Amino acid sequence: MERVTIIGIIFAILVAGWILATGQWAYGNVVGPLFNDSKIPQLKITYVNAYENAKGTYLILNITDCDGPDAYPASAPIMEIYNSTWHIFLYSYNISNDTVKVIQAPWNENKKDYTNWYSGFVVILGSEAQFQLQLPFHLSPGTYHIKLYTPAVSSKVLAKQTATFTIS
């Protein structure tokens, strides 16, 4: 064989060995079990407030996406509002129709969180937005809980986030 071919083969073997060795050192994926380090999306309600007006209940939610893959945003197509005597589910089309304003946090104005008829609340990883909803019904005075349902890979696993607010 020619000298250049032999040097090329040796170099290719060294590069392949380097790739396999660093893969084994960092992830254990050459000898050992394979694993997926993906995380379930997690929306967190950092602030909630509500008050009554002439049209119904005005609800203000600050929502952030604090965990999950960064390849696509987290969504919450179902929101449940309930207390000990009453509850209602708002689905993605209700959320989209009732949202009157979305305000991005000042530190991430380049990320555009939004609502739509399919996904409900849509929040990009690491961002936070304030969603202002004008609900077409009046809530009686009392303490209420809000639960956001974030779909995961399996239908058996739904990430849930709960927050509490009071109507006086």
CSV table of N, CA and C in Angstrom, one decimal:
chain,number,residue,atom,x,y,z
A,1,MET,N,0.8,-1.2,0.0
A,1,MET,CA,0.0,0.0,0.0
A,1,MET,C,0.9,1.2,0.0
A,2,GLU,N,0.3,2.3,-0.4
A,2,GLU,CA,1.0,3.6,-0.4
A,2,GLU,C,1.1,4.1,1.0
A,3,ARG,N,2.0,5.0,1.2
A,3,ARG,CA,2.3,5.6,2.5
A,3,ARG,C,1.1,6.5,2.9
A,4,VAL,N,0.5,7.2,2.0
A,4,VAL,CA,-0.6,8.1,2.3
A,4,VAL,C,-1.8,7.3,2.7
A,5,THR,N,-2.1,6.2,2.1
A,5,THR,CA,-3.2,5.3,2.4
A,5,THR,C,-3.1,4.8,3.8
A,6,ILE,N,-1.9,4.3,4.2
A,6,ILE,CA,-1.6,3.8,5.5
A,6,ILE,C,-1.8,4.9,6.6
A,7,ILE,N,-1.3,6.0,6.3
A,7,ILE,CA,-1.4,7.2,7.3
A,7,ILE,C,-2.9,7.5,7.4
A,8,GLY,N,-3.7,7.5,6.3
A,8,GLY,CA,-5.1,7.8,6.3
A,8,GLY,C,-5.9,6.8,7.1
A,9,ILE,N,-5.6,5.5,7.0
A,9,ILE,CA,-6.2,4.5,7.8
A,9,ILE,C,-5.9,4.6,9.2
A,10,ILE,N,-4.7,4.8,9.6
A,10,ILE,CA,-4.3,5.0,11.0
A,10,ILE,C,-5.0,6.2,11.6
A,11,PHE,N,-5.0,7.3,10.8
A,11,PHE,CA,-5.7,8.5,11.3
A,11,PHE,C,-7.2,8.3,11.5
A,12,ALA,N,-7.9,7.5,10.6
A,12,ALA,CA,-9.3,7.2,10.7
A,12,ALA,C,-9.5,6.3,12.0
A,13,ILE,N,-8.7,5.4,12.2
A,13,ILE,CA,-8.8,4.5,13.4
A,13,ILE,C,-8.6,5.4,14.7
A,14,LEU,N,-7.7,6.3,14.7
A,14,LEU,CA,-7.5,7.1,15.9
A,14,LEU,C,-8.7,8.0,16.1
A,15,VAL,N,-9.2,8.6,15.1
A,15,VAL,CA,-10.4,9.5,15.2
A,15,VAL,C,-11.6,8.7,15.7
A,16,ALA,N,-11.8,7.5,15.1
A,16,ALA,CA,-13.0,6.6,15.6
A,16,ALA,C,-12.8,6.2,17.0
A,17,GLY,N,-11.6,5.9,17.4
A,17,GLY,CA,-11.3,5.6,18.8
A,17,GLY,C,-11.5,6.8,19.7
A,18,TRP,N,-11.1,7.9,19.3
A,18,TRP,CA,-11.3,9.2,20.1
A,18,TRP,C,-12.8,9.4,20.3
A,19,ILE,N,-13.6,9.3,19.2
A,19,ILE,CA,-15.1,9.5,19.3
A,19,ILE,C,-15.7,8.5,20.3
A,20,LEU,N,-15.4,7.2,20.1
A,20,LEU,CA,-15.9,6.2,21.0
A,20,LEU,C,-15.5,6.4,22.4
A,21,ALA,N,-14.2,6.7,22.7
A,21,ALA,CA,-13.8,6.9,24.0
A,21,ALA,C,-14.4,8.1,24.7
A,22,THR,N,-14.6,9.2,24.0
A,22,THR,CA,-15.3,10.4,24.6
A,22,THR,C,-16.7,10.1,24.8
A,23,GLY,N,-17.4,9.3,23.9
A,23,GLY,CA,-18.8,9.0,24.1
A,23,GLY,C,-18.9,8.1,25.3
A,24,GLN,N,-18.0,7.1,25.5
A,24,GLN,CA,-18.1,6.3,26.7
A,24,GLN,C,-17.9,7.1,28.0
A,25,TRP,N,-16.9,7.9,27.9
A,25,TRP,CA,-16.6,8.7,29.1
A,25,TRP,C,-17.7,9.7,29.5
A,26,ALA,N,-18.3,10.3,28.5
A,26,ALA,CA,-19.4,11.3,28.8
A,26,ALA,C,-20.7,10.7,29.0
A,27,TYR,N,-21.1,9.7,28.2
A,27,TYR,CA,-22.5,9.2,28.3
A,27,TYR,C,-22.6,7.7,28.6
A,28,GLY,N,-21.5,7.0,28.5
A,28,GLY,CA,-21.6,5.6,28.7
A,28,GLY,C,-22.4,4.8,27.6
A,29,ASN,N,-22.3,5.4,26.4
A,29,ASN,CA,-23.1,4.8,25.4
A,29,ASN,C,-22.4,3.8,24.5
A,30,VAL,N,-21.2,3.5,24.7
A,30,VAL,CA,-20.5,2.4,24.0
A,30,VAL,C,-20.6,1.1,24.7
A,31,VAL,N,-20.3,1.1,26.0
A,31,VAL,CA,-20.5,-0.1,26.8
A,31,VAL,C,-21.4,0.3,27.9
A,32,GLY,N,-22.6,-0.1,28.0
A,32,GLY,CA,-23.6,0.3,29.0
A,32,GLY,C,-24.9,0.6,28.4
A,33,PRO,N,-25.9,0.8,29.2
A,33,PRO,CA,-27.3,1.0,28.7
A,33,PRO,C,-27.4,2.4,28.1
A,34,LEU,N,-28.2,2.4,27.0
A,34,LEU,CA,-28.6,3.7,26.4
A,34,LEU,C,-29.7,4.4,27.2
A,35,PHE,N,-29.7,5.7,27.3
A,35,PHE,CA,-30.7,6.4,28.0
A,35,PHE,C,-31.1,7.6,27.2
A,36,ASN,N,-32.3,8.1,27.6
A,36,ASN,CA,-32.8,9.4,27.0
A,36,ASN,C,-32.9,10.4,28.1
A,37,ASP,N,-32.2,11.5,28.0
A,37,ASP,CA,-32.1,12.5,29.0
A,37,ASP,C,-33.2,13.6,28.8
A,38,SER,N,-34.3,13.2,28.0
A,38,SER,CA,-35.3,14.2,27.7
A,38,SER,C,-36.1,14.4,29.0
A,39,LYS,N,-36.7,15.6,29.1
A,39,LYS,CA,-37.5,15.9,30.3
A,39,LYS,C,-38.9,16.3,29.8
A,40,ILE,N,-39.9,16.0,30.7
A,40,ILE,CA,-41.3,16.4,30.4
A,40,ILE,C,-41.4,17.9,30.5
A,41,PRO,N,-42.1,18.6,29.6
A,41,PRO,CA,-42.2,20.0,29.7
A,41,PRO,C,-42.9,20.4,31.0
A,42,GLN,N,-42.5,21.5,31.6
A,42,GLN,CA,-43.1,21.9,32.9
A,42,GLN,C,-43.4,23.4,32.8
A,43,LEU,N,-44.7,23.7,32.8
A,43,LEU,CA,-45.1,25.1,32.9
A,43,LEU,C,-45.3,25.4,34.4
A,44,LYS,N,-44.9,26.6,34.8
A,44,LYS,CA,-45.1,27.0,36.2
A,44,LYS,C,-45.8,28.4,36.2
A,45,ILE,N,-46.9,28.4,37.0
A,45,ILE,CA,-47.6,29.7,37.2
A,45,ILE,C,-46.9,30.4,38.3
A,46,THR,N,-46.3,31.6,38.0
A,46,THR,CA,-45.6,32.4,39.0
A,46,THR,C,-46.4,33.5,39.6
A,47,TYR,N,-47.5,33.8,39.0
A,47,TYR,CA,-48.4,34.8,39.6
A,47,TYR,C,-49.8,34.6,39.0
A,48,VAL,N,-50.8,34.9,39.9
A,48,VAL,CA,-52.2,34.8,39.4
A,48,VAL,C,-53.0,35.8,40.2
A,49,ASN,N,-53.9,36.5,39.5
A,49,ASN,CA,-54.8,37.4,40.1
A,49,ASN,C,-56.1,37.5,39.3
A,50,ALA,N,-57.2,37.8,39.9
A,50,ALA,CA,-58.4,37.8,39.2
A,50,ALA,C,-59.3,38.9,39.9
A,51,TYR,N,-60.1,39.5,39.0
A,51,TYR,CA,-61.1,40.5,39.6
A,51,TYR,C,-62.3,40.5,38.7
A,52,GLU,N,-63.4,40.9,39.2
A,52,GLU,CA,-64.7,41.0,38.5
A,52,GLU,C,-64.8,42.3,37.7
A,53,ASN,N,-65.4,42.3,36.5
A,53,ASN,CA,-65.7,43.5,35.8
A,53,ASN,C,-67.1,43.3,35.2
A,54,ALA,N,-67.5,44.2,34.4
A,54,ALA,CA,-68.9,44.1,33.8
A,54,ALA,C,-69.0,42.9,32.8
A,55,LYS,N,-68.0,42.5,32.2
A,55,LYS,CA,-68.0,41.4,31.2
A,55,LYS,C,-67.9,40.0,31.8
A,56,GLY,N,-67.4,39.9,33.0
A,56,GLY,CA,-67.2,38.6,33.7
A,56,GLY,C,-66.0,38.7,34.6
A,57,THR,N,-65.1,37.8,34.5
A,57,THR,CA,-63.9,37.7,35.4
A,57,THR,C,-62.7,38.0,34.6
A,58,TYR,N,-61.9,38.9,35.0
A,58,TYR,CA,-60.6,39.2,34.3
A,58,TYR,C,-59.5,38.5,35.1
A,59,LEU,N,-58.8,37.6,34.4
A,59,LEU,CA,-57.8,36.7,35.0
A,59,LEU,C,-56.4,37.0,34.4
A,60,ILE,N,-55.5,37.2,35.3
A,60,ILE,CA,-54.1,37.5,34.9
A,60,ILE,C,-53.2,36.4,35.4
A,61,LEU,N,-52.5,35.7,34.5
A,61,LEU,CA,-51.6,34.6,34.8
A,61,LEU,C,-50.2,34.9,34.3
A,62,ASN,N,-49.2,34.8,35.1
A,62,ASN,CA,-47.8,34.8,34.6
A,62,ASN,C,-47.4,33.3,34.5
A,63,ILE,N,-47.0,32.9,33.3
A,63,ILE,CA,-46.6,31.5,33.1
A,63,ILE,C,-45.2,31.5,32.6
A,64,THR,N,-44.4,30.5,33.1
A,64,THR,CA,-43.0,30.3,32.6
A,64,THR,C,-42.8,28.9,32.3
A,65,ASP,N,-42.0,28.6,31.3
A,65,ASP,CA,-41.6,27.2,30.9
A,65,ASP,C,-40.2,27.0,31.6
A,66,CYS,N,-40.2,26.2,32.6
A,66,CYS,CA,-38.9,26.1,33.4
A,66,CYS,C,-38.2,24.7,33.1
A,67,ASP,N,-38.8,23.8,32.4
A,67,ASP,CA,-38.1,22.6,32.1
A,67,ASP,C,-38.7,21.9,30.9
A,68,GLY,N,-37.9,21.1,30.3
A,68,GLY,CA,-38.3,20.4,29.1
A,68,GLY,C,-37.4,20.6,27.9
A,69,PRO,N,-37.7,20.1,26.8
A,69,PRO,CA,-36.9,20.2,25.6
A,69,PRO,C,-36.9,21.6,25.0
A,70,ASP,N,-35.8,22.1,24.5
A,70,ASP,CA,-35.8,23.4,23.9
A,70,ASP,C,-36.1,23.4,22.4
A,71,ALA,N,-36.3,22.3,21.9
A,71,ALA,CA,-36.6,22.2,20.4
A,71,ALA,C,-38.0,22.7,20.1
A,72,TYR,N,-38.9,22.6,21.0
A,72,TYR,CA,-40.3,23.1,20.8
A,72,TYR,C,-40.8,23.6,22.1
A,73,PRO,N,-41.8,24.6,22.0
A,73,PRO,CA,-42.3,25.2,23.2
A,73,PRO,C,-43.3,24.2,23.9
A,74,ALA,N,-43.5,24.5,25.2
A,74,ALA,CA,-44.4,23.8,26.0
A,74,ALA,C,-45.8,24.4,25.8
A,75,SER,N,-46.8,23.6,25.9
A,75,SER,CA,-48.2,24.1,25.8
A,75,SER,C,-49.1,23.5,26.9
A,76,ALA,N,-50.2,24.3,27.1
A,76,ALA,CA,-51.2,23.8,28.1
A,76,ALA,C,-52.5,24.0,27.4
A,77,PRO,N,-53.0,22.9,26.8
A,77,PRO,CA,-54.3,23.0,26.1
A,77,PRO,C,-55.5,22.9,27.0
A,78,ILE,N,-55.3,22.6,28.3
A,78,ILE,CA,-56.4,22.5,29.2
A,78,ILE,C,-56.1,23.3,30.5
A,79,MET,N,-57.1,24.1,30.9
A,79,MET,CA,-57.0,24.8,32.2
A,79,MET,C,-58.2,24.5,32.9
A,80,GLU,N,-58.0,24.1,34.2
A,80,GLU,CA,-59.2,23.9,35.1
A,80,GLU,C,-59.2,24.9,36.2
A,81,ILE,N,-60.4,25.5,36.4
A,81,ILE,CA,-60.6,26.5,37.5
A,81,ILE,C,-61.6,25.8,38.4
A,82,TYR,N,-61.3,25.7,39.7
A,82,TYR,CA,-62.2,25.0,40.6
A,82,TYR,C,-62.0,25.5,42.0
A,83,ASN,N,-63.1,25.2,42.8
A,83,ASN,CA,-63.0,25.3,44.3
A,83,ASN,C,-63.8,24.1,44.8
A,84,SER,N,-64.2,24.2,46.1
A,84,SER,CA,-64.8,23.0,46.7
A,84,SER,C,-66.2,22.7,46.2
A,85,THR,N,-66.8,23.7,45.6
A,85,THR,CA,-68.2,23.5,45.1
A,85,THR,C,-68.4,23.7,43.6
A,86,TRP,N,-67.4,24.1,42.9
A,86,TRP,CA,-67.6,24.4,41.5
A,86,TRP,C,-66.3,24.2,40.7
A,87,HIS,N,-66.5,23.8,39.4
A,87,HIS,CA,-65.3,23.7,38.6
A,87,HIS,C,-65.7,23.8,37.1
A,88,ILE,N,-64.7,24.3,36.3
A,88,ILE,CA,-64.9,24.4,34.9
A,88,ILE,C,-63.6,24.1,34.2
A,89,PHE,N,-63.7,23.4,33.0
A,89,PHE,CA,-62.5,23.2,32.2
A,89,PHE,C,-62.5,24.2,31.0
A,90,LEU,N,-61.4,24.8,30.8
A,90,LEU,CA,-61.3,25.7,29.6
A,90,LEU,C,-60.3,24.9,28.7
A,91,TYR,N,-60.8,24.7,27.5
A,91,TYR,CA,-59.9,24.0,26.5
A,91,TYR,C,-59.2,25.0,25.6
A,92,SER,N,-58.3,24.5,24.7
A,92,SER,CA,-57.5,25.4,24.0
A,92,SER,C,-58.2,26.5,23.2
A,93,TYR,N,-59.4,26.1,22.6
A,93,TYR,CA,-60.1,27.2,21.9
A,93,TYR,C,-60.7,28.2,22.8
A,94,ASN,N,-61.1,27.8,24.0
A,94,ASN,CA,-61.6,28.8,25.0
A,94,ASN,C,-60.5,29.7,25.5
A,95,ILE,N,-59.3,29.1,25.7
A,95,ILE,CA,-58.1,29.9,26.2
A,95,ILE,C,-57.8,30.9,25.1
A,96,SER,N,-57.7,30.4,23.8
A,96,SER,CA,-57.4,31.3,22.7
A,96,SER,C,-58.4,32.5,22.6
A,97,ASN,N,-59.7,32.1,22.6
A,97,ASN,CA,-60.7,33.1,22.4
A,97,ASN,C,-60.8,34.1,23.6
A,98,ASP,N,-60.5,33.7,24.8
A,98,ASP,CA,-60.6,34.5,26.0
A,98,ASP,C,-59.4,35.4,26.3
A,99,THR,N,-58.3,35.0,25.7
A,99,THR,CA,-57.0,35.8,25.9
A,99,THR,C,-57.1,37.1,25.2
A,100,VAL,N,-57.0,38.2,25.9
A,100,VAL,CA,-57.1,39.6,25.3
A,100,VAL,C,-55.7,40.2,25.2
A,101,LYS,N,-54.7,39.7,25.9
A,101,LYS,CA,-53.4,40.3,25.9
A,101,LYS,C,-52.3,39.4,26.3
A,102,VAL,N,-51.2,39.4,25.7
A,102,VAL,CA,-50.0,38.6,26.1
A,102,VAL,C,-48.8,39.6,26.2
A,103,ILE,N,-48.3,39.7,27.4
A,103,ILE,CA,-47.2,40.6,27.6
A,103,ILE,C,-45.9,39.8,27.9
A,104,GLN,N,-44.9,40.0,27.1
A,104,GLN,CA,-43.6,39.2,27.3
A,104,GLN,C,-42.8,39.9,28.5
A,105,ALA,N,-42.1,39.1,29.2
A,105,ALA,CA,-41.2,39.6,30.3
A,105,ALA,C,-40.1,40.4,29.6
A,106,PRO,N,-39.7,41.5,30.3
A,106,PRO,CA,-38.7,42.4,29.6
A,106,PRO,C,-37.4,41.7,29.3
A,107,TRP,N,-37.0,40.6,30.0
A,107,TRP,CA,-35.7,40.0,29.7
A,107,TRP,C,-35.8,39.0,28.5
A,108,ASN,N,-37.0,38.8,28.0
A,108,ASN,CA,-37.0,37.9,26.8
A,108,ASN,C,-38.1,38.3,25.8
A,109,GLU,N,-38.0,39.6,25.5
A,109,GLU,CA,-39.0,40.1,24.5
A,109,GLU,C,-38.8,39.5,23.1
A,110,ASN,N,-37.6,38.9,22.8
A,110,ASN,CA,-37.4,38.3,21.5
A,110,ASN,C,-38.1,37.0,21.4
A,111,LYS,N,-38.5,36.4,22.5
A,111,LYS,CA,-39.3,35.1,22.4
A,111,LYS,C,-40.8,35.5,22.4
A,112,LYS,N,-41.5,34.9,21.6
A,112,LYS,CA,-43.0,35.3,21.5
A,112,LYS,C,-43.8,34.1,22.0
A,113,ASP,N,-44.3,34.2,23.2
A,113,ASP,CA,-45.3,33.3,23.7
A,113,ASP,C,-46.6,33.7,23.2
A,114,TYR,N,-47.5,32.8,23.1
A,114,TYR,CA,-48.8,33.1,22.4
A,114,TYR,C,-49.9,32.1,22.8
A,115,THR,N,-51.1,32.2,22.3
A,115,THR,CA,-52.1,31.2,22.5
A,115,THR,C,-52.6,30.9,21.1
A,116,ASN,N,-53.1,29.7,20.9
A,116,ASN,CA,-53.8,29.4,19.7
A,116,ASN,C,-54.9,28.3,20.0
A,117,TRP,N,-55.7,28.0,19.0
A,117,TRP,CA,-56.9,27.1,19.1
A,117,TRP,C,-56.5,25.7,19.4
A,118,TYR,N,-55.3,25.3,19.0
A,118,TYR,CA,-54.8,23.9,19.1
A,118,TYR,C,-54.1,23.7,20.4
A,119,SER,N,-53.2,24.6,20.8
A,119,SER,CA,-52.3,24.3,21.9
A,119,SER,C,-52.6,25.1,23.2
A,120,GLY,N,-53.5,26.0,23.1
A,120,GLY,CA,-53.9,26.8,24.3
A,120,GLY,C,-52.7,27.8,24.6
A,121,PHE,N,-52.2,27.7,25.8
A,121,PHE,CA,-51.0,28.5,26.2
A,121,PHE,C,-49.8,27.9,25.5
A,122,VAL,N,-49.0,28.7,24.9
A,122,VAL,CA,-47.7,28.2,24.3
A,122,VAL,C,-46.6,29.1,24.8
A,123,VAL,N,-45.7,28.4,25.6
A,123,VAL,CA,-44.6,29.2,26.2
A,123,VAL,C,-43.3,28.5,25.8
A,124,ILE,N,-42.3,29.3,25.4
A,124,ILE,CA,-41.0,28.8,25.0
A,124,ILE,C,-40.1,28.6,26.2
A,125,LEU,N,-39.2,27.6,26.2
A,125,LEU,CA,-38.4,27.2,27.3
A,125,LEU,C,-37.6,28.5,27.8
A,126,GLY,N,-37.6,28.7,29.0
A,126,GLY,CA,-36.9,29.8,29.7
A,126,GLY,C,-37.5,31.1,29.6
A,127,SER,N,-38.7,31.2,28.9
A,127,SER,CA,-39.3,32.5,28.8
A,127,SER,C,-40.5,32.6,29.8
A,128,GLU,N,-41.0,33.8,30.0
A,128,GLU,CA,-42.1,34.1,30.9
A,128,GLU,C,-43.0,35.1,30.2
A,129,ALA,N,-44.3,34.9,30.3
A,129,ALA,CA,-45.2,35.9,29.8
A,129,ALA,C,-46.4,36.0,30.7
A,130,GLN,N,-47.1,37.2,30.6
A,130,GLN,CA,-48.3,37.4,31.3
A,130,GLN,C,-49.5,37.2,30.3
A,131,PHE,N,-50.4,36.3,30.6
A,131,PHE,CA,-51.5,36.1,29.8
A,131,PHE,C,-52.7,36.7,30.5
A,132,GLN,N,-53.4,37.6,29.9
A,132,GLN,CA,-54.6,38.3,30.4
A,132,GLN,C,-55.8,37.8,29.7
A,133,LEU,N,-56.7,37.2,30.5
A,133,LEU,CA,-57.9,36.5,29.9
A,133,LEU,C,-59.2,37.3,30.5
A,134,GLN,N,-60.1,37.5,29.6
A,134,GLN,CA,-61.4,38.0,30.0
A,134,GLN,C,-62.4,36.8,29.9
A,135,LEU,N,-62.7,36.2,31.0
A,135,LEU,CA,-63.6,35.0,31.1
A,135,LEU,C,-65.0,35.5,31.0
A,136,PRO,N,-65.8,34.9,30.2
A,136,PRO,CA,-67.2,35.3,30.0
A,136,PRO,C,-68.2,35.0,31.1
A,137,PHE,N,-67.7,34.7,32.3
A,137,PHE,CA,-68.6,34.3,33.4
A,137,PHE,C,-68.1,35.0,34.6
A,138,HIS,N,-68.9,35.1,35.6
A,138,HIS,CA,-68.6,35.7,36.9
A,138,HIS,C,-68.3,34.6,37.9
A,139,LEU,N,-67.2,34.8,38.7
A,139,LEU,CA,-66.9,33.9,39.7
A,139,LEU,C,-67.4,34.4,41.1
A,140,SER,N,-68.0,33.6,41.8
A,140,SER,CA,-68.5,34.0,43.2
A,140,SER,C,-67.3,34.3,44.1
A,141,PRO,N,-67.5,35.2,45.1
A,141,PRO,CA,-66.4,35.4,46.0
A,141,PRO,C,-65.9,34.1,46.7
A,142,GLY,N,-64.6,33.9,46.8
A,142,GLY,CA,-64.0,32.7,47.4
A,142,GLY,C,-62.6,32.4,46.9
A,143,THR,N,-62.1,31.3,47.3
A,143,THR,CA,-60.8,30.9,46.9
A,143,THR,C,-60.9,29.9,45.8
A,144,TYR,N,-60.1,30.1,44.7
A,144,TYR,CA,-60.2,29.2,43.6
A,144,TYR,C,-58.7,28.6,43.3
A,145,HIS,N,-58.7,27.5,42.6
A,145,HIS,CA,-57.5,26.9,42.2
A,145,HIS,C,-57.5,26.8,40.7
A,146,ILE,N,-56.3,27.0,40.1
A,146,ILE,CA,-56.1,26.9,38.6
A,146,ILE,C,-55.2,25.7,38.4
A,147,LYS,N,-55.5,24.9,37.5
A,147,LYS,CA,-54.6,23.8,37.2
A,147,LYS,C,-54.4,23.8,35.7
A,148,LEU,N,-53.1,23.8,35.2
A,148,LEU,CA,-52.8,23.8,33.8
A,148,LEU,C,-52.3,22.3,33.5
A,149,TYR,N,-52.8,21.8,32.4
A,149,TYR,CA,-52.4,20.4,32.0
A,149,TYR,C,-51.5,20.5,30.8
A,150,THR,N,-50.3,20.0,31.0
A,150,THR,CA,-49.3,20.0,29.9
A,150,THR,C,-49.2,18.6,29.4
A,151,PRO,N,-49.5,18.4,28.1
A,151,PRO,CA,-49.4,17.0,27.6
A,151,PRO,C,-47.9,16.5,27.5
A,152,ALA,N,-47.7,15.3,27.8
A,152,ALA,CA,-46.4,14.7,27.7
A,152,ALA,C,-46.4,13.6,26.6
A,153,VAL,N,-45.3,12.9,26.5
A,153,VAL,CA,-45.2,11.9,25.4
A,153,VAL,C,-46.2,10.8,25.6
A,154,SER,N,-46.5,10.4,26.8
A,154,SER,CA,-47.5,9.3,27.0
A,154,SER,C,-48.8,10.0,27.5
A,155,SER,N,-49.9,9.4,27.1
A,155,SER,CA,-51.2,9.9,27.6
A,155,SER,C,-51.4,9.6,29.1
A,156,LYS,N,-50.6,8.7,29.7
A,156,LYS,CA,-50.8,8.4,31.1
A,156,LYS,C,-50.1,9.4,32.0
A,157,VAL,N,-49.2,10.2,31.4
A,157,VAL,CA,-48.4,11.2,32.1
A,157,VAL,C,-48.8,12.6,31.6
A,158,LEU,N,-49.4,13.3,32.5
A,158,LEU,CA,-49.7,14.7,32.2
A,158,LEU,C,-49.0,15.6,33.3
A,159,ALA,N,-48.2,16.5,32.9
A,159,ALA,CA,-47.6,17.4,33.8
A,159,ALA,C,-48.7,18.4,34.3
A,160,LYS,N,-48.8,18.6,35.6
A,160,LYS,CA,-49.8,19.5,36.1
A,160,LYS,C,-49.2,20.6,37.0
A,161,GLN,N,-49.7,21.8,36.9
A,161,GLN,CA,-49.3,22.9,37.7
A,161,GLN,C,-50.5,23.6,38.3
A,162,THR,N,-50.5,23.8,39.6
A,162,THR,CA,-51.6,24.4,40.3
A,162,THR,C,-51.2,25.7,40.9
A,163,ALA,N,-52.1,26.6,40.9
A,163,ALA,CA,-52.0,27.9,41.6
A,163,ALA,C,-53.3,28.3,42.2
A,164,THR,N,-53.3,29.2,43.2
A,164,THR,CA,-54.5,29.6,43.9
A,164,THR,C,-54.7,31.1,43.9
A,165,PHE,N,-56.0,31.5,43.8
A,165,PHE,CA,-56.3,33.0,43.8
A,165,PHE,C,-57.6,33.1,44.5
A,166,THR,N,-57.9,34.4,45.0
A,166,THR,CA,-59.1,34.6,45.7
A,166,THR,C,-59.8,35.8,45.1
A,167,ILE,N,-61.2,35.6,45.0
A,167,ILE,CA,-62.1,36.7,44.5
A,167,ILE,C,-62.7,37.3,45.8
A,168,SER,N,-62.7,38.6,46.0
A,168,SER,CA,-63.3,39.2,47.1
A,168,SER,C,-64.7,39.7,46.8
